[in-house]
Coordinates of C-alpha atoms in Angstrom, one line a residue:
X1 CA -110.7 -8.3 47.0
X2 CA -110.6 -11.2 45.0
X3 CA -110.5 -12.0 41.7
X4 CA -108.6 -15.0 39.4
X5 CA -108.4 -16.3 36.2
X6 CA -107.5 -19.2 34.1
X7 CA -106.0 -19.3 30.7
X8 CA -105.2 -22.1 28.0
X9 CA -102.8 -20.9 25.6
X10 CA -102.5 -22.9 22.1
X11 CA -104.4 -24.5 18.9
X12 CA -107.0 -27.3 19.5
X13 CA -104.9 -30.9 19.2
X14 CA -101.4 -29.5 20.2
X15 CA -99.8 -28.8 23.2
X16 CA -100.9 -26.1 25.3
X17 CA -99.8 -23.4 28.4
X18 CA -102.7 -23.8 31.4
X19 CA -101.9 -20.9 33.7
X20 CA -103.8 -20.1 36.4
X21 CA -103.7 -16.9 37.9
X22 CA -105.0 -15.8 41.6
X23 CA -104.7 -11.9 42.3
X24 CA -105.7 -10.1 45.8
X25 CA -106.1 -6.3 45.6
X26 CA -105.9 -4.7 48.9
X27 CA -107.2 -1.0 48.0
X28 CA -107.3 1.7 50.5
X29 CA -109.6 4.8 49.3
X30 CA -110.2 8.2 51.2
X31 CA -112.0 11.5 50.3
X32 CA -112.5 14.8 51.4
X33 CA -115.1 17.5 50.0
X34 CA -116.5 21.4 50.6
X35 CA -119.3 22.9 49.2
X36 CA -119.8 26.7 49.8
X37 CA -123.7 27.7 48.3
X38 CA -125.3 31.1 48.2
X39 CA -128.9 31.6 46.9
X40 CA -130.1 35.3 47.0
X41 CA -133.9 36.7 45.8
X42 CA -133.7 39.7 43.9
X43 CA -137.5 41.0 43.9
X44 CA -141.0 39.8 44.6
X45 CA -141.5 38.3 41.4
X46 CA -139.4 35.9 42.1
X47 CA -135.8 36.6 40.9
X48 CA -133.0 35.0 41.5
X49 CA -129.3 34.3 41.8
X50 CA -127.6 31.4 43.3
X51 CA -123.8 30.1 43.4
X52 CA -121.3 27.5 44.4
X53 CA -118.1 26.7 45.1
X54 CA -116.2 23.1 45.4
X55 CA -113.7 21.5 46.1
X56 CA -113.1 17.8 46.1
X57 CA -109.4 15.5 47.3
X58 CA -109.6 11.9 46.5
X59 CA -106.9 9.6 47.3
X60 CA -107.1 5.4 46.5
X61 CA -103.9 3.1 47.2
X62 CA -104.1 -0.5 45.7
X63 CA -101.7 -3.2 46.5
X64 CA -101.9 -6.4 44.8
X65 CA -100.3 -9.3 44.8
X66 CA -100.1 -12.0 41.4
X67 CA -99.9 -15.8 41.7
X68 CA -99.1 -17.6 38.4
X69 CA -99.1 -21.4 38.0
X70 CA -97.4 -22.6 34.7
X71 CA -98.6 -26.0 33.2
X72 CA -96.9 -27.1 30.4
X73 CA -99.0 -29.9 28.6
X74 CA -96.1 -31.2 26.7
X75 CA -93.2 -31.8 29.0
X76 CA -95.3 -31.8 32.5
X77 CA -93.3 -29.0 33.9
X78 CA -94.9 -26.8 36.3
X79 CA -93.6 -23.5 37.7
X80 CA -95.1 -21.0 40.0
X81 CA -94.3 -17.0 39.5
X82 CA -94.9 -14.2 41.9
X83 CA -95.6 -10.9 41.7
X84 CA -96.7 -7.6 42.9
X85 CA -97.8 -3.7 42.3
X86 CA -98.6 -0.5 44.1
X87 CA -100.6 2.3 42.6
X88 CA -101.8 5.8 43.7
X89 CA -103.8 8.1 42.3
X90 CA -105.0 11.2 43.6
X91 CA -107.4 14.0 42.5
X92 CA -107.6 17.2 42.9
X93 CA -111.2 18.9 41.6
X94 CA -111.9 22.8 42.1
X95 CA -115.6 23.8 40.5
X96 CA -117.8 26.8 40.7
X97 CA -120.8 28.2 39.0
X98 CA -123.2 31.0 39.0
X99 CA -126.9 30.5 37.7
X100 CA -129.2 33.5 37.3
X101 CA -133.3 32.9 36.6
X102 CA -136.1 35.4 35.7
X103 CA -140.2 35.3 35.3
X104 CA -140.4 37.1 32.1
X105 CA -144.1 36.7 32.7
X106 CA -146.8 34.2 34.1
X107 CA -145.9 31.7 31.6
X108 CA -142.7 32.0 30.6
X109 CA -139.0 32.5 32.4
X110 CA -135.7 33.0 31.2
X111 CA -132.5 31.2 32.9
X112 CA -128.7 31.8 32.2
X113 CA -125.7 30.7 33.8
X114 CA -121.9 29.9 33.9
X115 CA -119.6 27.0 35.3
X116 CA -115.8 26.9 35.4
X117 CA -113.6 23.5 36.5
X118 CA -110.2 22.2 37.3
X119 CA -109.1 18.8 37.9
X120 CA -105.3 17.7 38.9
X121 CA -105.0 14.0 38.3
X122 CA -101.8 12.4 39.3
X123 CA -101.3 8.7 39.5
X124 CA -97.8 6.5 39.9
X125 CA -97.3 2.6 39.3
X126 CA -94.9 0.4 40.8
X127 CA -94.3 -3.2 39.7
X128 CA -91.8 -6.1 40.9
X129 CA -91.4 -9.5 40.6
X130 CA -90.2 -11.5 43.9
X131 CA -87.0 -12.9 43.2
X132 CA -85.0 -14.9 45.8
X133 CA -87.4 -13.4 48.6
X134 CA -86.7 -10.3 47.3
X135 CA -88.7 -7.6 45.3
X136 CA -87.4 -6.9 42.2
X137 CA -88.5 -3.3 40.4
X138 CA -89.6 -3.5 36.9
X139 CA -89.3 -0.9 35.0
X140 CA -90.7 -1.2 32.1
X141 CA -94.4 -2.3 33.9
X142 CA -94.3 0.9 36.1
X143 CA -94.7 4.9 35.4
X144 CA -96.5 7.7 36.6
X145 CA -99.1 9.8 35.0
X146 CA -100.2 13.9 35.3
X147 CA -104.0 14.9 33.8
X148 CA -105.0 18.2 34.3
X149 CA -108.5 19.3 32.4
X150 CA -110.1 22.5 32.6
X151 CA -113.7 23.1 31.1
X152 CA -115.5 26.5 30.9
X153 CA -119.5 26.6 30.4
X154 CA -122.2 28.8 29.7
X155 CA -126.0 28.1 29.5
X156 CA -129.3 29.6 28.7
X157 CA -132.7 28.5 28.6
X158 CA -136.1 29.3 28.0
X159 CA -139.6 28.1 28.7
X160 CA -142.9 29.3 27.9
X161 CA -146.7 28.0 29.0
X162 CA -147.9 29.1 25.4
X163 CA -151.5 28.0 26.2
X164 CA -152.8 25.5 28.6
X165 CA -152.5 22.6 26.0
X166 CA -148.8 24.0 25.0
X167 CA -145.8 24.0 26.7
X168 CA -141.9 24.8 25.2
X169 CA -138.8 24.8 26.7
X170 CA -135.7 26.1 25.1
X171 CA -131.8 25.8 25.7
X172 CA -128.3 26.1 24.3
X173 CA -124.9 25.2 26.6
X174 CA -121.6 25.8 25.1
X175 CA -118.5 24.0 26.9
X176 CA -115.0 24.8 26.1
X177 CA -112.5 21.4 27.2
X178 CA -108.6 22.0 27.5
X179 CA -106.7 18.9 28.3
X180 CA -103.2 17.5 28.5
X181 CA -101.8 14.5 30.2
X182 CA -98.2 13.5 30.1
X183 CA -96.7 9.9 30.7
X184 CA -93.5 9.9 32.2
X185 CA -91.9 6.6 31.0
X186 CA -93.5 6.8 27.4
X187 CA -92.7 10.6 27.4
X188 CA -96.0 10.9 25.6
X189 CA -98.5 13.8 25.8
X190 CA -101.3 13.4 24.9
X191 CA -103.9 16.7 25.0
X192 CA -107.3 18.5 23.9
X193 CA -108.9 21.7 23.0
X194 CA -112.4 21.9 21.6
X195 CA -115.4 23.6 21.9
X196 CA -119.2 22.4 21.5
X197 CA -122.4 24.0 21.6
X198 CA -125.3 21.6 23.0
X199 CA -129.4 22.8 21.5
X200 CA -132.1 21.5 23.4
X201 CA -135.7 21.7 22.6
X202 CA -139.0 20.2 24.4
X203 CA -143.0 20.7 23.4
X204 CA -145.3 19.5 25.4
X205 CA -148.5 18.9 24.5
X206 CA -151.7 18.3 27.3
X207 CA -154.3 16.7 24.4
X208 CA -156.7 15.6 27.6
X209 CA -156.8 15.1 30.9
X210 CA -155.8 11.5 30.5
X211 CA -153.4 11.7 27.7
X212 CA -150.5 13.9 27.4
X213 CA -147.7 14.1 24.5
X214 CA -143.7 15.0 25.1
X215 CA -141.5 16.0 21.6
X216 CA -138.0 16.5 22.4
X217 CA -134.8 16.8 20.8
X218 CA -131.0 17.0 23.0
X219 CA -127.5 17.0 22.5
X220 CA -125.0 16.2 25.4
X221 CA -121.5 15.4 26.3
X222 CA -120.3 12.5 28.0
X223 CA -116.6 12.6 28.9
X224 CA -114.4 9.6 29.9
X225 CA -113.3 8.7 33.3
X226 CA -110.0 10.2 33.6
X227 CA -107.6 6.4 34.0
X228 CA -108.9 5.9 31.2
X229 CA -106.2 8.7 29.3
X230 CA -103.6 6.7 31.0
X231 CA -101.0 4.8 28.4
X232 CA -99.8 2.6 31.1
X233 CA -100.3 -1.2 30.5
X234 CA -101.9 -2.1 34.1
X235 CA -101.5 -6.1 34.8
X236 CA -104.4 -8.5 34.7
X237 CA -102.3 -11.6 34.5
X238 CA -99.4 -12.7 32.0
X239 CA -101.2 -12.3 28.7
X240 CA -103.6 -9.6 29.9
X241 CA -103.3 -5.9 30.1
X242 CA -105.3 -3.6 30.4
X243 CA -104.1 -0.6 28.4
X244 CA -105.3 3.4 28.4
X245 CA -105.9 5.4 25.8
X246 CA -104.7 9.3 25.3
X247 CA -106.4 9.8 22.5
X248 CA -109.6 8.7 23.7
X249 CA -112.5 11.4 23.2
X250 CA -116.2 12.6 24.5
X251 CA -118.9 10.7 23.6
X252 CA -121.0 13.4 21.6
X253 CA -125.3 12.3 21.5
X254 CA -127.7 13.2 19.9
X255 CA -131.5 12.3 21.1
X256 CA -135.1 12.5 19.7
X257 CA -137.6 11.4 21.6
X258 CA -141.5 11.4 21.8
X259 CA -143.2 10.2 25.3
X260 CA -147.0 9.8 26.2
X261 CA -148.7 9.4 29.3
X262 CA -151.9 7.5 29.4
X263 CA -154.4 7.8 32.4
X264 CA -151.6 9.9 34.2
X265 CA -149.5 6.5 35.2
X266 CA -148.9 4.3 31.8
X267 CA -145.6 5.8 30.0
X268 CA -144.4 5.2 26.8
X269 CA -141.4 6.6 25.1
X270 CA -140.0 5.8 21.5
X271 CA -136.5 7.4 21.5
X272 CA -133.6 7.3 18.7
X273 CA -129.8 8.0 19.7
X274 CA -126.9 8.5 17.6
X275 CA -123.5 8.7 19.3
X276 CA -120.5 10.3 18.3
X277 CA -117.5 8.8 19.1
X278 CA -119.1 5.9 21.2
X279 CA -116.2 4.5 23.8
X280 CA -116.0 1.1 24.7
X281 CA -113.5 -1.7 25.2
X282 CA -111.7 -3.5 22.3
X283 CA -109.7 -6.2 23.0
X284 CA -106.5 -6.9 20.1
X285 CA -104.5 -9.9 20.6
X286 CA -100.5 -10.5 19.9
X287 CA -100.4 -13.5 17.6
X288 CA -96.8 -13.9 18.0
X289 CA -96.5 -13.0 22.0
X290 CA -100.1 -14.4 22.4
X291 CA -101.0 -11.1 24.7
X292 CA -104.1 -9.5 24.6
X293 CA -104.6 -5.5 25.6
X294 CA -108.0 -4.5 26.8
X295 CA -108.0 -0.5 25.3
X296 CA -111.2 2.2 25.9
X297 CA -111.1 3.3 22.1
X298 CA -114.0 5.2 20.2
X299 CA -116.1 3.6 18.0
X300 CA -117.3 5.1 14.3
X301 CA -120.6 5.4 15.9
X302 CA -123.7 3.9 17.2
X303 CA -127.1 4.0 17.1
X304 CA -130.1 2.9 19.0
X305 CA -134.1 2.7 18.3
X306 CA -135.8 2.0 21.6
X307 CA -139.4 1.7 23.1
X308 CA -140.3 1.8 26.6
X309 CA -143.9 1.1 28.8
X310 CA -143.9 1.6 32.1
X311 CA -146.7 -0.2 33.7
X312 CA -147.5 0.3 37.5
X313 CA -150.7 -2.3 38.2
X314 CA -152.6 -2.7 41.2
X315 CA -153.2 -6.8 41.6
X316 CA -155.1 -6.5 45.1
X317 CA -155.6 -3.7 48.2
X318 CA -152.1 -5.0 49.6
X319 CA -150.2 -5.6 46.4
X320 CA -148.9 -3.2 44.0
X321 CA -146.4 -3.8 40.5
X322 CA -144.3 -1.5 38.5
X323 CA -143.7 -3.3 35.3
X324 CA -141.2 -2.2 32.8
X325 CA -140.3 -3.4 29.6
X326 CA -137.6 -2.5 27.0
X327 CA -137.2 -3.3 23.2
X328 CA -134.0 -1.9 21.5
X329 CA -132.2 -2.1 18.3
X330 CA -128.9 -1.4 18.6
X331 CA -126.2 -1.2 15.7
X332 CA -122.2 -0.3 16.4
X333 CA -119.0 0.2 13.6
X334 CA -115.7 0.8 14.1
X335 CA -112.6 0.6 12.0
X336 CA -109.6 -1.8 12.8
X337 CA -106.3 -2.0 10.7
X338 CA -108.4 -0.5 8.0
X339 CA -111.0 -2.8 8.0
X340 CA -114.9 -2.2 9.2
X341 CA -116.4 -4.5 12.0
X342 CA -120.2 -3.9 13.0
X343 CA -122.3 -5.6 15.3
X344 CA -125.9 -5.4 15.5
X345 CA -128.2 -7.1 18.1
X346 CA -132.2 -6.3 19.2
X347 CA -132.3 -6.2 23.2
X348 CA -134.9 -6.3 25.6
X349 CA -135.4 -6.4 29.4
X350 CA -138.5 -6.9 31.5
X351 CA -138.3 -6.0 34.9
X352 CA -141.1 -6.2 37.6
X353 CA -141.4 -4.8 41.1
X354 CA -143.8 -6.2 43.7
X355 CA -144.4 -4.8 46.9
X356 CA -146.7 -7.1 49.5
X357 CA -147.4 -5.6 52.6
X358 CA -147.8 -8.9 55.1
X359 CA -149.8 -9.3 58.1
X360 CA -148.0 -8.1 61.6
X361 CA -147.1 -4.8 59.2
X362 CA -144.4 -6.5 57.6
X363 CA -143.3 -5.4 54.0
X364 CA -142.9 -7.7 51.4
X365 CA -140.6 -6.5 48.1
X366 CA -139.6 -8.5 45.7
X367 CA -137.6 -7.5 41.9
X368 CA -137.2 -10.1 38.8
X369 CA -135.4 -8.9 35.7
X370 CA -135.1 -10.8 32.5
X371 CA -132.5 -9.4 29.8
X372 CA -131.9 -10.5 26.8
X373 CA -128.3 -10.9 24.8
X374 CA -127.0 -7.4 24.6
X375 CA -124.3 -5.8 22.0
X376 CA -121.7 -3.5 23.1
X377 CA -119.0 -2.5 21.1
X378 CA -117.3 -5.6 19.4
X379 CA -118.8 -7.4 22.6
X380 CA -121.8 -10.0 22.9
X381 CA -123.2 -10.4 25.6
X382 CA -125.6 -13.5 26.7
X383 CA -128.9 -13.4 28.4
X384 CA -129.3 -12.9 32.2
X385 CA -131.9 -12.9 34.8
X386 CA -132.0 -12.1 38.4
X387 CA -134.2 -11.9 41.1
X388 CA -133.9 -9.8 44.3
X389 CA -136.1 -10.1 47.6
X390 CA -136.5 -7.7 51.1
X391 CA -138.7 -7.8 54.0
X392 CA -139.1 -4.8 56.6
X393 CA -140.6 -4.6 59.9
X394 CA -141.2 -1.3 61.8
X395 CA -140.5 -1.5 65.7
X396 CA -141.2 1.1 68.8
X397 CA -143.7 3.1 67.0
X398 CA -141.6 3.3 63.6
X399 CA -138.5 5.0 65.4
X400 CA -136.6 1.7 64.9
X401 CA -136.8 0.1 61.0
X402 CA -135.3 -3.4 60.6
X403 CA -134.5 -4.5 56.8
X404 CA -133.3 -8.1 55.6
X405 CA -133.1 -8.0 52.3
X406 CA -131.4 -10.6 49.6
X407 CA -129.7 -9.6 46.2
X408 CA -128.9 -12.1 43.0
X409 CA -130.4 -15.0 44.8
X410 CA -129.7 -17.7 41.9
X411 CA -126.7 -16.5 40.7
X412 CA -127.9 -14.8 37.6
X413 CA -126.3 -12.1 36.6
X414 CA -123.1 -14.2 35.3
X415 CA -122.1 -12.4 32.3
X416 CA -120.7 -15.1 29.1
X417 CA -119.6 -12.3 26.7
X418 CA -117.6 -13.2 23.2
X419 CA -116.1 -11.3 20.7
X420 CA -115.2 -12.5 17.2
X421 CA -113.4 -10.1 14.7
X422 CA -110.1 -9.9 12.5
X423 CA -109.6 -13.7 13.3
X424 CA -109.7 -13.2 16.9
X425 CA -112.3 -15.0 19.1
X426 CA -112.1 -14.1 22.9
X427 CA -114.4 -15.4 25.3
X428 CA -115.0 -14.4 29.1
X429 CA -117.3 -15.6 32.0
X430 CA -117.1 -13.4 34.6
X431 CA -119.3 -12.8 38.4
X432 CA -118.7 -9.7 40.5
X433 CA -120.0 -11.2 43.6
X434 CA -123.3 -9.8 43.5
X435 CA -125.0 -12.5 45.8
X436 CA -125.4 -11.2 49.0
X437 CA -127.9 -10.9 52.0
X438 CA -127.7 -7.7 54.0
X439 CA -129.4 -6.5 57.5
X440 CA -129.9 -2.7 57.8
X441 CA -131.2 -1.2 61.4
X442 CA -132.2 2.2 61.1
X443 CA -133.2 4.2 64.3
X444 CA -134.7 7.6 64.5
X445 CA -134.1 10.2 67.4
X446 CA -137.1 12.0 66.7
X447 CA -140.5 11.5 66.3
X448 CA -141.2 13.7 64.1
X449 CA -141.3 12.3 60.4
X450 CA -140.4 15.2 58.6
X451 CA -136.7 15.2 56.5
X452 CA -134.2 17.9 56.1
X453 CA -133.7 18.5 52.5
X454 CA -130.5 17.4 51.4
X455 CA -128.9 19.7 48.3
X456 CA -126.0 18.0 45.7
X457 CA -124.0 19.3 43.8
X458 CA -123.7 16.6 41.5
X459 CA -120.2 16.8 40.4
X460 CA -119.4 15.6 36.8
X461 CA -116.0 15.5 37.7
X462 CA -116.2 14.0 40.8
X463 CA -118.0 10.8 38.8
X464 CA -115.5 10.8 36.3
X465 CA -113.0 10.6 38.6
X466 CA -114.6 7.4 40.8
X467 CA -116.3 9.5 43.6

């Protein structure tokens, strides 16, 4: 992979530093996983216990080689630099739980349960810079990392069908987190011990056959990926790092939220979330050194009002939409050197699904998404839109499917973000690539159309950790 950048270092009407930077990551990335799942019935009524166990190995090796190009402005000089890195992580994840449910009665049921996890993160950096063809080790832009969290869990809920208009659901989870990871250049340790409790609370309320109501009210906990505890300076070019954080904590929500259903297929949902210790990236720059670190830190807060409608509509026998449109007001703060920085913006994004089905039984789908500047942290964000088309043909009595299918056709999910705060104005246009056309063949053994039915486990940790 690919990626390269280009710099100008300097006040408008003096000399400047052009450098222009081409990177190649080679990354190698294997995993290995084991699920052991037990689900026993306890009585007629419909009793029950269930269990698993896991265990998860991941292992990713990057190699990547820099290629600086110096232009000095003022003297014409020009000077090439080469260098190179090799990193390894790997991940060690061990996770069971045991989840218990009851009928209390027709309408209601009772559901408790516990979860237990371990993950071993190690990771090592090496860095050198080539030097009379040979590779040089540098120190000070290399170290290794240890991570180990453990969290304990325990749930209970509750749900009662209190009449046929009424419905409540009730829950409380209570997760214990015991971290420490150690650096062993920095010789810094950063860990964690805290406990939260997490209410939830839904009513539902069926006012007609065509229009139904949904109050609810939830607290979760959404934990960083685990590089992102690691103090290490990781290399983007000469002036750009990318730097972890130790300290960095959970994202605590809370979220109220009142749906309705109209006609049993128009949706709309008004929600409000607060978050606790919001995490996202802030760039600070070294005036004197001119360097800029890219650092996961927590914000003060944020908070979000949005409104949703969901509208599938029908525009003939052989063409169907799913229209969905977004309005949001979002609103960050965070503290820098002392000083409060906010940023406020109101969002929206319309996106609309149309599936055609052609003649000679060919299928037609085609997406087109429109969204509008977005705030995230101290970052802006400008407005994008893409469009993404597919056809699919059936063959030898729909054993054999055939799919072309065409992502980010013009190019529009370029992303020009800014940030302007404490005197510092950074600006970045950035493309991942996302232009593509793809063929998929897909051939069935069997005629029969009926699909075993898969079961995840749906490993937090395993996310966390890039899974």
């Amino acid at each position: 992979m690919d990626w390269n950048t280009n710099s100008i270092l300097g006040n408008p009407g003096e000399d400047y530093l052009t450098i222009a930077a081409e990177n190649d990551l080679d990354q190698t990335y294997r995993n290995a996983q084991f699920n052991m799942h037990y689900t026993g019935k306890l009585d007629t009524l419909g009793t029950t216990i269930s269990a698993n166990v896991d265990f998860a190995r991941l292992n990713t090796e990057d190699f990547s080689d820099f290629t600086n190009r110096y232009d000095y402005s003022q003297t014409g000089e020009q000077n090439t630099e080469f260098l190179n890195s090799k990193s390894f992580s790997d991940f060690d994840i061990y996770a069971a739980n045991i989840d218990f449910a009851k009928p209390l009665s027709e309408r209601s049921s009772f559901e408790v349960g516990v979860k237990t996890s371990k993950v071993v993160s190690k990771s090592r950096l090496e860095f050198f810079e080539l030097k009379e063809g040979s590779n040089v080790y540098d120190p000070e832009k290399s170290d290794s990392f240890k991570y180990t969290e453990e969290i304990y869990a325990a749930y209970v809920n509750y749900s009662n069908r209190i009449s046929d208009t009424w419905n409540l659901q009730l829950g409380l989870r209570a997760e214990q987190t015991v971290g420490e990871g150690k650096s062993a250049r920095l010789d810094e340790v950063g860990s964690r011990d805290y406990l939260e409790f997490f209410p939830n609370i839904m009513l539902e309320q069926n006012v007609s056959d065509n229009y139904k109501l949904n109050y609810s009210y939830s607290k979760r906990i959404s934990r960083p990926n685990y590089s992102y505890f690691n103090p290490v300076a990781f290399y983007l070019d000469p002036y750009s790092y990318v730097v972890g954080n130790p300290d960095l904590r959970a994202e605590i929500t809370s979220s109220y939220k009142v749906s309705q259903t109209f006609f049993k297929k128009y949706n709309l949902l008004l929600s409000y979330d607060h978050v606790k210790d919001f995490s996202a990236e802030v760039p600070s720059t070294n005036n004197e050194t001119g360097e800029t670190n890219f650092t996961t830190r927590n914000l003060d807060n944020s908070r979000s009002f949005t409104a949703t409608l969901v509208a599938p509509v029908e525009l003939a026998s052989f063409w169907n939409t799913n229209n969905n449109l977004v309005l949001n007001q979002q609103y960050f703060d965070l503290t820098i050197d002392d000083q409060k920085v906010s940023n406020d913006n109101f969002f929206y994004l319309f996106q609309s699904n149309h599936q055609i089905n052609l003649p000679w039984d060919i299928s037609f789908e085609l997406n087109g998404s429109l969204q509008g500047p977005v705030a995230y942290g101290v970052y802006n964000i400008d407005q994008q839109w893409w469009i993404d088309a597919g056809l699919k043909k059936s063959f030898l009595n729909e054993r054999l499917n055939v799919t072309v299918s065409a992502t980010d056709i013009f190019e529009g999910k370029r992303m020009d973000i800014n940030a302007a705060f404490l005197g510092n104005t950074i600006y970045i246009n950035q493309y991942f690539d996302e232009k593509a056309i793809s063929v998929n063949l897909r051939y069935r053994l069997s005629r029969s159309k009926s699909k075993a039915k898969a079961r995840s486990t749906n490993l937090e940790e395993l996310e966390r950790a890039g899974g």
